[in-house]
Tab-separated table of C-alpha atoms (C1' of nucleotides) in Angstrom:
chain	number	residue	atom	x	y	z
A	1	MET	CA	68.236	-16.051	-140.342
A	2	LYS	CA	67.086	-18.876	-142.446
A	3	GLU	CA	63.901	-18.427	-144.571
A	4	PHE	CA	61.463	-21.135	-145.604
A	5	GLU	CA	59.442	-21.170	-148.716
A	6	PHE	CA	56.034	-22.509	-148.442
A	7	THR	CA	56.188	-24.463	-151.710
A	8	THR	CA	59.263	-26.217	-150.343
A	9	PHE	CA	57.465	-27.077	-147.317
A	10	LEU	CA	54.576	-28.394	-149.089
A	11	THR	CA	56.427	-30.425	-151.866
A	12	SER	CA	58.718	-31.998	-149.332
A	13	ASN	CA	55.715	-33.235	-147.376
A	14	ILE	CA	53.071	-34.017	-149.933
A	15	ASP	CA	52.782	-35.206	-153.497
A	16	ILE	CA	51.365	-32.060	-155.039
A	17	GLY	CA	51.255	-30.966	-158.735
A	18	GLU	CA	52.594	-27.987	-160.128
A	19	ASP	CA	49.087	-26.872	-161.126
A	20	GLU	CA	47.588	-27.477	-157.709
A	21	LEU	CA	50.535	-25.362	-156.301
A	22	GLN	CA	49.458	-22.570	-158.588
A	23	LYS	CA	45.917	-22.763	-157.373
A	24	LEU	CA	46.849	-22.644	-153.744
A	25	SER	CA	49.424	-19.623	-154.420
A	26	HIS	CA	46.323	-17.688	-155.560
A	27	ALA	CA	44.830	-18.132	-152.267
A	28	CYS	CA	47.717	-16.981	-150.441
A	29	ARG	CA	49.052	-13.444	-149.469
A	30	SER	CA	52.296	-12.694	-147.828
A	31	VAL	CA	52.308	-10.046	-144.996
A	32	SER	CA	55.211	-8.317	-143.181
A	33	LEU	CA	54.715	-7.823	-139.619
A	34	LYS	CA	56.464	-5.504	-137.019
A	35	LYS	CA	57.114	-6.989	-133.574
A	36	GLY	CA	53.919	-6.670	-131.682
A	37	ASP	CA	51.620	-6.649	-134.678
A	38	PHE	CA	48.774	-8.992	-134.530
A	39	LEU	CA	47.532	-11.614	-136.992
A	40	LEU	CA	44.431	-12.484	-134.828
A	41	ARG	CA	42.733	-10.981	-131.727
A	42	GLU	CA	40.440	-12.482	-129.245
A	43	GLY	CA	36.884	-12.342	-130.499
A	44	GLU	CA	37.755	-12.310	-134.177
A	45	THR	CA	37.073	-15.288	-136.308
A	46	CYS	CA	40.148	-16.486	-137.981
A	47	LYS	CA	39.751	-17.136	-141.595
A	48	HIS	CA	43.323	-18.168	-142.539
A	49	ALA	CA	45.919	-20.689	-141.835
A	50	PHE	CA	49.365	-19.114	-141.240
A	51	PHE	CA	52.793	-20.291	-142.484
A	52	VAL	CA	55.780	-18.411	-140.720
A	53	GLU	CA	58.283	-17.648	-143.503
A	54	LYS	CA	60.544	-15.426	-141.340
A	55	GLY	CA	60.507	-14.373	-137.807
A	56	MET	CA	58.504	-15.787	-134.802
A	57	VAL	CA	54.962	-15.844	-133.829
A	58	ARG	CA	53.038	-16.609	-130.722
A	59	GLU	CA	49.541	-17.733	-129.996
A	60	TYR	CA	48.393	-16.985	-126.298
A	61	SER	CA	45.167	-16.154	-124.270
A	62	ILE	CA	44.468	-13.630	-121.633
A	63	ASP	CA	42.668	-15.048	-118.601
A	64	ALA	CA	40.153	-13.121	-116.445
A	65	LYS	CA	42.869	-11.875	-114.165
A	66	GLY	CA	44.778	-10.229	-117.122
A	67	ARG	CA	47.506	-12.738	-117.250
A	68	GLU	CA	48.936	-13.963	-120.486
A	69	HIS	CA	49.257	-17.823	-121.261
A	70	LEU	CA	51.195	-19.045	-124.178
A	71	LEU	CA	49.548	-21.788	-126.182
A	72	LEU	CA	52.010	-21.961	-128.887
A	73	PHE	CA	55.457	-20.717	-130.275
A	74	ALA	CA	55.762	-20.732	-134.148
A	75	ALA	CA	59.130	-19.911	-135.767
A	76	GLU	CA	60.103	-20.223	-139.422
A	77	GLY	CA	58.790	-23.117	-141.235
A	78	TRP	CA	55.884	-23.532	-138.842
A	79	PHE	CA	52.383	-23.816	-139.967
A	80	LEU	CA	49.623	-22.678	-137.618
A	81	THR	CA	45.952	-22.448	-137.562
A	82	ASN	CA	43.381	-21.609	-135.033
A	83	ALA	CA	41.451	-24.822	-135.293
A	84	GLU	CA	38.336	-23.815	-133.249
A	85	SER	CA	37.888	-20.437	-134.922
A	86	VAL	CA	38.530	-21.763	-138.403
A	87	TYR	CA	36.692	-25.007	-138.313
A	88	PHE	CA	33.660	-24.225	-136.134
A	89	ASP	CA	33.524	-20.493	-137.152
A	90	LEU	CA	33.732	-19.519	-133.484
A	91	PRO	CA	35.297	-16.140	-132.314
A	92	SER	CA	38.915	-16.973	-131.110
A	93	ASP	CA	39.781	-17.241	-127.458
A	94	TYR	CA	43.485	-16.488	-128.591
A	95	PHE	CA	45.704	-13.651	-129.769
A	96	ILE	CA	48.200	-14.401	-132.557
A	97	GLN	CA	51.093	-11.990	-132.522
A	98	ALA	CA	54.551	-11.298	-133.943
A	99	MET	CA	57.267	-11.668	-131.236
A	100	GLU	CA	59.834	-10.339	-133.721
A	101	ASP	CA	59.443	-8.635	-137.078
A	102	ALA	CA	58.157	-11.367	-139.276
A	103	ARG	CA	56.813	-12.393	-142.698
A	104	VAL	CA	53.926	-14.576	-142.598
A	105	LEU	CA	51.876	-16.216	-145.488
A	106	LEU	CA	48.150	-16.136	-145.124
A	107	ILE	CA	46.451	-19.091	-146.672
A	108	GLU	CA	42.541	-18.822	-146.946
A	109	GLN	CA	41.018	-21.650	-145.022
A	110	THR	CA	38.222	-22.172	-147.671
A	111	SER	CA	40.866	-22.844	-150.278
A	112	ILE	CA	42.621	-25.380	-148.095
A	113	ASN	CA	39.151	-27.131	-147.654
A	114	ARG	CA	38.617	-27.072	-151.489
A	115	LEU	CA	42.150	-28.468	-152.172
A	116	SER	CA	41.598	-31.232	-149.488
A	117	GLU	CA	38.449	-32.293	-151.459
A	118	GLN	CA	40.103	-32.498	-154.733
A	119	HIS	CA	43.498	-33.705	-153.882
A	120	PRO	CA	43.646	-36.731	-151.596
A	121	SER	CA	47.325	-36.240	-150.707
A	122	PHE	CA	46.584	-32.719	-149.642
A	123	ALA	CA	43.878	-34.140	-147.411
A	124	SER	CA	45.923	-36.618	-145.779
A	125	PHE	CA	48.667	-34.063	-145.165
A	126	ASN	CA	46.049	-31.928	-143.602
A	127	THR	CA	45.006	-34.846	-141.341
A	128	ARG	CA	48.629	-35.390	-140.472
A	129	LEU	CA	48.905	-31.865	-139.234
A	130	LEU	CA	45.787	-32.275	-137.009
A	131	HIS	CA	47.167	-35.499	-135.571
A	132	SER	CA	50.491	-34.065	-134.559
A	133	ARG	CA	48.704	-31.229	-133.131
A	134	ILE	CA	46.698	-33.580	-131.032
A	135	LEU	CA	49.776	-35.383	-130.066
A	136	HIS	CA	51.551	-32.284	-128.912
A	137	LEU	CA	48.591	-30.929	-126.867
A	138	GLN	CA	48.048	-34.318	-125.188
A	139	THR	CA	51.682	-34.427	-124.190
A	140	ARG	CA	51.261	-30.882	-122.808
A	141	VAL	CA	48.116	-31.707	-120.600
A	142	THR	CA	49.885	-34.618	-119.399
A	143	GLN	CA	53.009	-32.824	-118.539
A	144	LEU	CA	50.953	-30.080	-116.735
A	145	LEU	CA	49.313	-32.661	-114.767
A	146	SER	CA	52.251	-34.588	-113.814
A	147	ALA	CA	55.518	-32.555	-113.799
A	148	SER	CA	56.955	-29.938	-111.609
A	149	ALA	CA	58.116	-26.531	-112.894
A	150	GLU	CA	61.795	-27.808	-113.045
A	151	GLU	CA	60.702	-30.947	-115.009
A	152	ARG	CA	58.592	-28.942	-117.485
A	153	TYR	CA	61.356	-26.556	-118.123
A	154	LEU	CA	63.943	-29.268	-118.787
A	155	ALA	CA	61.519	-30.982	-121.197
A	156	PHE	CA	61.116	-27.713	-122.889
A	157	ILE	CA	64.547	-26.932	-123.616
A	158	LYS	CA	65.199	-30.523	-124.663
A	159	ALA	CA	62.266	-30.237	-127.262
A	160	TRP	CA	63.324	-26.784	-128.333
A	161	PRO	CA	66.857	-25.960	-127.391
A	162	TYR	CA	67.202	-23.093	-129.763
A	163	LEU	CA	64.161	-21.147	-128.299
A	164	PRO	CA	65.510	-19.829	-124.857
A	165	LEU	CA	68.210	-18.203	-127.069
A	166	ARG	CA	65.695	-16.384	-129.031
A	167	VAL	CA	62.547	-15.532	-126.831
A	168	PRO	CA	62.426	-13.651	-123.468
A	169	GLN	CA	62.290	-15.880	-120.405
A	170	ALA	CA	58.981	-14.441	-119.372
A	171	GLN	CA	57.554	-16.046	-122.538
A	172	ILE	CA	58.851	-19.460	-121.636
A	173	ALA	CA	57.445	-19.080	-118.120
A	174	SER	CA	54.110	-18.263	-119.565
A	175	TYR	CA	54.256	-21.382	-121.800
A	176	LEU	CA	55.273	-23.467	-118.816
A	177	GLY	CA	52.476	-22.066	-116.666
A	178	ILE	CA	54.687	-20.493	-114.071
A	179	THR	CA	55.796	-16.837	-113.341
A	180	PRO	CA	59.043	-15.194	-114.711
A	181	GLU	CA	60.362	-15.213	-111.198
A	182	SER	CA	59.895	-18.920	-110.560
A	183	LEU	CA	61.462	-19.645	-113.898
A	184	SER	CA	64.449	-17.532	-112.805
A	185	ARG	CA	64.528	-19.415	-109.544
A	186	VAL	CA	64.394	-22.760	-111.334
A	187	ARG	CA	67.286	-21.926	-113.610
A	188	LYS	CA	69.364	-20.794	-110.622
A	189	GLU	CA	68.855	-24.061	-108.873
A	190	LEU	CA	69.786	-25.935	-111.993
A	191	ALA	CA	72.931	-23.878	-112.277
A	192	GLU	CA	73.692	-24.648	-108.675
A	193	LYS	CA	73.206	-28.382	-109.393
A	194	ASN	CA	75.749	-28.015	-112.158
A	195	TYR	CA	73.324	-28.877	-114.674
A	196	ARG	CA	74.623	-28.750	-118.296
A	197	PRO	CA	72.350	-28.229	-121.123
A	198	PRO	CA	72.799	-31.304	-123.576
A	199	LYS	CA	74.595	-29.914	-126.489
B	1	MET	CA	21.224	-46.810	-118.552
B	2	LYS	CA	20.695	-45.646	-122.053
B	3	GLU	CA	22.530	-47.451	-124.882
B	4	PHE	CA	23.869	-45.869	-128.113
B	5	GLU	CA	24.014	-47.715	-131.393
B	6	PHE	CA	27.149	-46.842	-133.413
B	7	THR	CA	25.158	-46.780	-136.719
B	8	THR	CA	22.703	-44.272	-135.178
B	9	PHE	CA	25.699	-42.188	-134.106
B	10	LEU	CA	27.002	-42.257	-137.610
B	11	THR	CA	23.966	-41.698	-139.723
B	12	SER	CA	22.904	-38.778	-137.592
B	13	ASN	CA	26.404	-37.205	-138.064
B	14	ILE	CA	27.195	-38.018	-141.631
B	15	ASP	CA	25.653	-38.801	-144.901
B	16	ILE	CA	26.566	-42.469	-145.259
B	17	GLY	CA	24.991	-45.185	-147.439
B	18	GLU	CA	23.628	-48.498	-146.409
B	19	ASP	CA	26.272	-50.364	-148.197
B	20	GLU	CA	29.048	-48.259	-146.619
B	21	LEU	CA	27.683	-48.836	-143.443
B	22	GLN	CA	27.797	-52.721	-144.084
B	23	LYS	CA	31.488	-52.486	-145.009
B	24	LEU	CA	32.331	-50.590	-141.874
B	25	SER	CA	30.366	-53.148	-139.655
B	26	HIS	CA	32.610	-55.872	-140.906
B	27	ALA	CA	35.572	-54.056	-139.560
B	28	CYS	CA	33.872	-53.850	-136.222
B	29	ARG	CA	33.966	-56.095	-133.206
B	30	SER	CA	31.801	-55.578	-129.943
B	31	VAL	CA	33.499	-56.524	-126.705
B	32	SER	CA	32.245	-56.824	-123.266
B	33	LEU	CA	34.342	-55.560	-120.422
B	34	LYS	CA	34.320	-55.945	-116.743
B	35	LYS	CA	35.148	-53.088	-114.568
B	36	GLY	CA	38.840	-52.699	-114.441
B	37	ASP	CA	39.584	-54.390	-117.791
B	38	PHE	CA	41.753	-52.707	-120.205
B	39	LEU	CA	41.352	-51.946	-123.900
B	40	LEU	CA	44.866	-50.631	-124.195
B	41	ARG	CA	47.940	-50.643	-122.081
B	42	GLU	CA	51.025	-48.254	-122.091
B	43	GLY	CA	53.596	-49.511	-124.516
B	44	GLU	CA	51.082	-51.303	-126.797
B	45	THR	CA	50.276	-49.943	-130.202
B	46	CYS	CA	46.570	-49.189	-130.589
B	47	LYS	CA	45.046	-50.521	-133.767
B	48	HIS	CA	41.536	-49.562	-133.175
B	49	ALA	CA	39.240	-46.694	-132.567
B	50	PHE	CA	36.546	-47.262	-129.779
B	51	PHE	CA	32.985	-46.372	-129.508
B	52	VAL	CA	31.586	-46.827	-126.140
B	53	GLU	CA	28.126	-48.450	-126.360
B	54	LYS	CA	27.524	-49.044	-122.757
B	55	GLY	CA	29.282	-48.058	-119.417
B	56	MET	CA	32.360	-45.955	-119.183
B	57	VAL	CA	35.703	-45.900	-120.032
B	58	ARG	CA	38.743	-43.823	-118.990
B	59	GLU	CA	42.072	-42.925	-120.582
B	60	TYR	CA	45.013	-42.144	-118.370
B	61	SER	CA	48.654	-42.172	-117.974
B	62	ILE	CA	51.045	-43.221	-115.078
B	63	ASP	CA	53.953	-40.815	-114.447
B	64	ALA	CA	57.561	-41.577	-113.126
B	65	LYS	CA	56.358	-41.250	-109.548
B	66	GLY	CA	53.433	-43.817	-110.079
B	67	ARG	CA	50.638	-41.287	-110.034
B	68	GLU	CA	47.788	-41.618	-112.382
B	69	HIS	CA	46.674	-38.731	-114.596
B	70	LEU	CA	43.339	-38.928	-116.382
B	71	LEU	CA	43.306	-37.543	-120.008
B	72	LEU	CA	39.718	-38.518	-120.890
B	73	PHE	CA	36.399	-39.824	-119.619
B	74	ALA	CA	34.307	-41.581	-122.133
B	75	ALA	CA	30.779	-42.701	-121.489
B	76	GLU	CA	27.921	-43.929	-123.862
B	77	GLY	CA	28.080	-42.559	-127.297
B	78	TRP	CA	31.557	-41.415	-127.046
B	79	PHE	CA	34.180	-42.202	-129.748
B	80	LEU	CA	37.837	-42.208	-128.708
B	81	THR	CA	41.000	-43.044	-130.386
B	82	ASN	CA	44.616	-42.907	-129.318
B	83	ALA	CA	45.744	-40.485	-131.973
B	84	GLU	CA	49.404	-40.902	-131.544
B	85	SER	CA	49.387	-44.568	-131.322
B	86	VAL	CA	47.173	-45.133	-134.116
B	87	TYR	CA	48.317	-42.527	-136.551
B	88	PHE	CA	52.109	-42.559	-135.875
B	89	ASP	CA	52.044	-46.194	-135.118
B	90	LEU	CA	53.878	-45.494	-131.764
B	91	PRO	CA	53.506	-47.411	-128.478
B	92	SER	CA	50.961	-45.627	-126.408
B	93	ASP	CA	51.682	-43.505	-123.288
B	94	TYR	CA	48.281	-44.225	-122.041
B	95	PHE	CA	46.019	-46.807	-120.706
B	96	ILE	CA	42.296	-47.274	-121.708
B	97	GLN	CA	40.406	-49.020	-118.972
B	98	ALA	CA	36.748	-49.648	-118.078
B	99	MET	CA	35.521	-47.898	-115.186
B	100	GLU	CA	32.333	-49.763	-114.997
B	101	ASP	CA	31.247	-52.919	-116.751
B	102	ALA	CA	31.004	-51.839	-120.471
B	103	ARG	CA	30.437	-52.772	-124.023
B	104	VAL	CA	32.659	-51.188	-126.595
B	105	LEU	CA	32.881	-51.418	-130.201
B	106	LEU	CA	36.368	-51.866	-131.631
B	107	ILE	CA	36.826	-50.388	-135.034
B	108	GLU	CA	39.908	-51.224	-137.090
B	109	GLN	CA	41.850	-48.137	-137.735
B	110	THR	CA	42.852	-49.249	-141.382
B	111	SER	CA	39.299	-49.556	-142.274
B	112	ILE	CA	38.429	-45.912	-141.035
B	113	ASN	CA	41.218	-44.783	-143.265
B	114	ARG	CA	40.140	-46.757	-146.177
B	115	LEU	CA	36.613	-45.487	-145.766
B	116	SER	CA	37.810	-41.902	-145.458
B	117	GLU	CA	39.670	-42.261	-148.825
B	118	GLN	CA	36.566	-43.578	-150.437
B	119	HIS	CA	33.833	-41.701	-148.722
B	120	PRO	CA	34.243	-37.751	-148.620
B	121	SER	CA	31.606	-37.313	-145.983
B	122	PHE	CA	33.280	-39.927	-143.808
B	123	ALA	CA	36.465	-38.176	-144.262
B	124	SER	CA	35.025	-34.847	-143.329
B	125	PHE	CA	33.317	-36.393	-140.206
B	126	ASN	CA	36.818	-37.848	-139.291
B	127	THR	CA	38.203	-34.263	-139.758
B	128	ARG	CA	35.561	-32.928	-137.524
B	129	LEU	CA	36.331	-35.338	-134.666
B	130	LEU	CA	39.912	-34.353	-134.878
B	131	HIS	CA	39.148	-30.700	-134.644
B	132	SER	CA	36.664	-30.963	-131.743
B	133	ARG	CA	39.496	-33.014	-130.115
B	134	ILE	CA	42.017	-30.135	-130.583
B	135	LEU	CA	39.409	-27.754	-129.342
B	136	HIS	CA	38.926	-29.652	-126.276
B	137	LEU	CA	42.682	-30.347	-125.600
B	138	GLN	CA	43.477	-26.588	-126.097
B	139	THR	CA	40.833	-25.461	-123.674
B	140	ARG	CA	42.236	-27.870	-121.208
B	141	VAL	CA	45.829	-26.599	-121.630
B	142	THR	CA	44.565	-23.062	-121.235
B	143	GLN	CA	42.755	-23.998	-118.086
B	144	LEU	CA	45.694	-25.905	-116.561
B	145	LEU	CA	47.709	-22.889	-117.149
B	146	SER	CA	45.310	-20.125	-115.911
B	147	ALA	CA	42.792	-21.479	-113.393
B	148	SER	CA	42.807	-22.480	-109.700
B	149	ALA	CA	41.594	-25.905	-108.553
B	150	GLU	CA	38.373	-24.485	-107.491
B	151	GLU	CA	37.866	-22.830	-110.860
B	152	ARG	CA	38.854	-25.909	-112.804
B	153	TYR	CA	36.350	-28.057	-110.655
B	154	LEU	CA	33.489	-25.426	-111.301
B	155	ALA	CA	34.338	-25.588	-115.165
B	156	PHE	CA	34.301	-29.388	-114.949
B	157	ILE	CA	31.007	-29.784	-113.388
B	158	LYS	CA	29.474	-27.304	-115.660
B	159	ALA	CA	30.767	-29.052	-118.659
B	160	TRP	CA	29.762	-32.550	-117.458
B	161	PRO	CA	27.201	-32.103	-114.795
B	162	TYR	CA	26.495	-35.898	-114.724
B	163	LEU	CA	29.797	-37.122	-114.356
B	164	PRO	CA	30.215	-36.495	-110.531
B	165	LEU	CA	27.313	-38.743	-109.967
B	166	ARG	CA	28.849	-41.407	-111.758
B	167	VAL	CA	32.538	-41.562	-111.250
B	168	PRO	CA	34.563	-41.523	-107.858
B	169	GLN	CA	35.906	-38.189	-106.753
B	170	ALA	CA	39.450	-39.398	-106.858
B	171	GLN	CA	39.089	-39.770	-110.810
B	172	ILE	CA	37.710	-36.227	-111.173
B	173	ALA	CA	40.714	-35.060	-108.958
B	174	SER	CA	43.108	-36.925	-111.295
B	175	TYR	CA	41.476	-35.139	-114.246
B	176	LEU	CA	41.768	-31.823	-112.779
B	177	GLY	CA	45.200	-32.317	-111.755
B	178	ILE	CA	44.968	-32.165	-107.964
B	179	THR	CA	44.807	-34.815	-105.064
B	180	PRO	CA	41.575	-36.295	-103.926
B	181	GLU	CA	42.082	-34.549	-100.466
B	182	SER	CA	42.363	-31.127	-102.180
B	183	LEU	CA	39.045	-31.761	-104.158
B	184	SER	CA	37.421	-32.783	-101.007
B	185	ARG	CA	38.418	-29.491	-99.570
B	186	VAL	CA	37.526	-27.448	-102.605
B	187	ARG	CA	34.089	-28.982	-102.377
B	188	LYS	CA	33.839	-28.268	-98.772
B	189	GLU	CA	34.686	-24.621	-99.357
B	190	LEU	CA	32.213	-24.256	-102.142
B	191	ALA	CA	29.510	-25.764	-99.610
B	192	GLU	CA	30.362	-23.232	-97.170
B	193	LYS	CA	30.031	-20.409	-99.628
B	194	ASN	CA	26.599	-21.855	-100.293
B	195	TYR	CA	27.489	-22.661	-103.696
B	196	ARG	CA	24.521	-24.405	-105.686
B	197	PRO	CA	25.298	-26.387	-108.770
B	198	PRO	CA	23.262	-25.026	-111.863
B	199	LYS	CA	20.305	-27.322	-112.303
C	1	DG	C1'	78.660	5.252	-126.441
C	2	DC	C1'	75.004	6.686	-123.500
C	3	DG	C1'	70.655	6.966	-121.414
C	4	DA	C1'	66.380	4.658	-121.257
C	5	DT	C1'	63.704	0.568	-121.465
C	6	DT	C1'	63.114	-3.878	-120.951
C	7	DT	C1'	64.457	-8.161	-118.992
C	8	DC	C1'	66.364	-10.851	-115.419
C	9	DT	C1'	67.601	-11.890	-110.632
C	10	DT	C1'	67.220	-11.867	-105.737
C	11	DA	C1'	65.129	-11.609	-100.965
C	12	DC	C1'	61.300	-11.860	-98.115
C	13	DC	C1'	56.809	-13.220	-97.202
C	14	DA	C1'	52.311	-15.363	-98.604
C	15	DT	C1'	49.464	-18.785	-100.357
C	16	DA	C1'	47.583	-22.933	-102.698
C	17	DC	C1'	48.104	-27.300	-102.846
C	18	DA	C1'	50.408	-31.855	-101.410
C	19	DT	C1'	51.560	-35.269	-98.076
C	20	DC	C1'	50.723	-38.108	-94.158
C	21	DA	C1'	47.884	-39.965	-90.959
C	22	DA	C1'	43.640	-40.864	-88.660
C	23	DT	C1'	38.817	-41.338	-88.776
C	24	DG	C1'	34.125	-41.700	-90.780
C	25	DC	C1'	30.965	-43.641	-93.673
C	26	DG	C1'	28.245	-46.493	-96.759
C	27	DG	C1'	27.283	-50.108	-99.804
C	28	DA	C1'	28.412	-55.370	-101.252
C	29	DG	C1'	28.498	-59.767	-99.715
C	30	DG	C1'	28.654	-63.139	-96.443
D	1	DC	C1'	22.682	-57.987	-89.626
D	2	DC	C1'	27.463	-57.520	-89.519
D	3	DT	C1'	31.765	-56.952	-91.353
D	4	DC	C1'	34.757	-55.532	-94.647
D	5	DC	C1'	36.568	-52.503	-98.078
D	6	DG	C1'	36.728	-48.729	-100.892
D	7	DC	C1'	36.093	-44.132	-100.725
D	8	DA	C1'	35.628	-39.439	-98.605
D	9	DT	C1'	36.740	-36.307	-95.027
D	10	DT	C1'	39.518	-33.819	-91.844
D	11	DG	C1'	43.552	-32.002	-89.297
D	12	DA	C1'	48.483	-31.088	-89.070
D	13	DT	C1'	52.230	-29.881	-91.305
D	14	DG	C1'	55.446	-29.555	-95.622
D	15	DT	C1'	56.763	-27.756	-100.107
D	16	DA	C1'	56.391	-25.568	-104.364
D	17	DT	C1'	55.164	-21.745	-106.511
D	18	DG	C1'	53.258	-16.922	-106.305
D	19	DG	C1'	53.369	-11.774	-105.209
D	20	DT	C1'	55.833	-7.707	-104.296
D	21	DA	C1'	59.583	-4.899	-104.574
D	22	DA	C1'	64.080	-3.580	-105.422
D	23	DG	C1'	68.233	-3.501	-107.731
D	24	DA	C1'	71.325	-5.565	-111.513
D	25	DA	C1'	72.093	-6.679	-116.197
D	26	DA	C1'	71.215	-6.730	-120.808
D	27	DT	C1'	69.416	-4.602	-124.914
D	28	DC	C1'	67.626	-0.769	-127.733
D	29	DG	C1'	67.368	3.784	-129.960
D	30	DC	C1'	69.637	7.420	-131.039
DNA sequence: GCGATTTCTTACCATACATCAATGCGGAGG
DNA sequence: CCTCCGCATTGATGTATGGTAAGAAATCGC
């Protein structure tokens, strides 16, 4: 399984000097997680951003009826933060949990903010991350408003063709907003229609 | 109907000097809109951010079956941008249209970016706007994944108690992701259960 | 390699919401 | 004041998806 280095991720995205990287690395801590371990639980305040170096992580909430709803998958090379919890210093509504054994870099949010103030290209990289998050969430809202379960599943496997090979179907169903049984039925109908996944 | 001045909005949110305000105002243009007029259409690239001074505006998409889906209501004092279109310079998937006669300030996105680079407090205000947008969208996704039509309607009128008085029910239904008929039935059932809106 | 979990499928029935069509209603304009 | 016209309601019926339960298949731990 391919591993991603955070510094590679950064230097390929922003124009940041060696000294700045040094400063940032002091604010980082790498942790190893077993499948099921939590990085954040509902009610906690999230003080870090996360960079997944290896393995996979999910962000989800649990509703009043005890059902889980998946907000985000994050595999190697993904950067994730809990925007509300970090920025507004609110207790989180979400859990962040390892779906596989994983190694994750914790980056102190305060350091990110400091570096953003000092380093314009870091700030604009930060802004870019926020914008792509908005874009993604907007697309998801529109899709939930307009598309059927089947359409959402097709869009999902088109966007992340490798994920169904790696995560349990029940997790994908939770992301799509349907039950695992319904997803199973959707897949059966697609098979009967001779649907072939784009290679 | 109360009117909001953009400068008041800015100075009450960020620490910005008189000269900076002057610069920004040169990049602004106020337009009057009749009900139904468009600020942006699908396929266009959005070069501005919008500040609603008077009236009300909606952002929505039209799906493959011709149905409208409402992403956002924006009344007086609301600031709205089309993140994807502006930031990634992509054609917009959304329409932005006046729901009532309105006056809207157009702010050139390039000027916002320039001011952000020069003026740290402007940059952090910008960042705050992005974060609250993420928070809002995240909440909406979670709600669409977990809550019934009735629950979503109750959450809606709790969050924006004044909107149902001002916009047609069909628009609210579109925001909630249900048909106008279903919303009518939801309201009927709430009335039969003797539901009273919180005052 | 084998039993034990976990995950996936299938069948049957229940429910929420959509669709279609008819009717009611209330405000804007002649 | 009356007539439209847009909007909301209601009823009958359709459909997508949910819930439950059972069994099949895959995966994991040893």
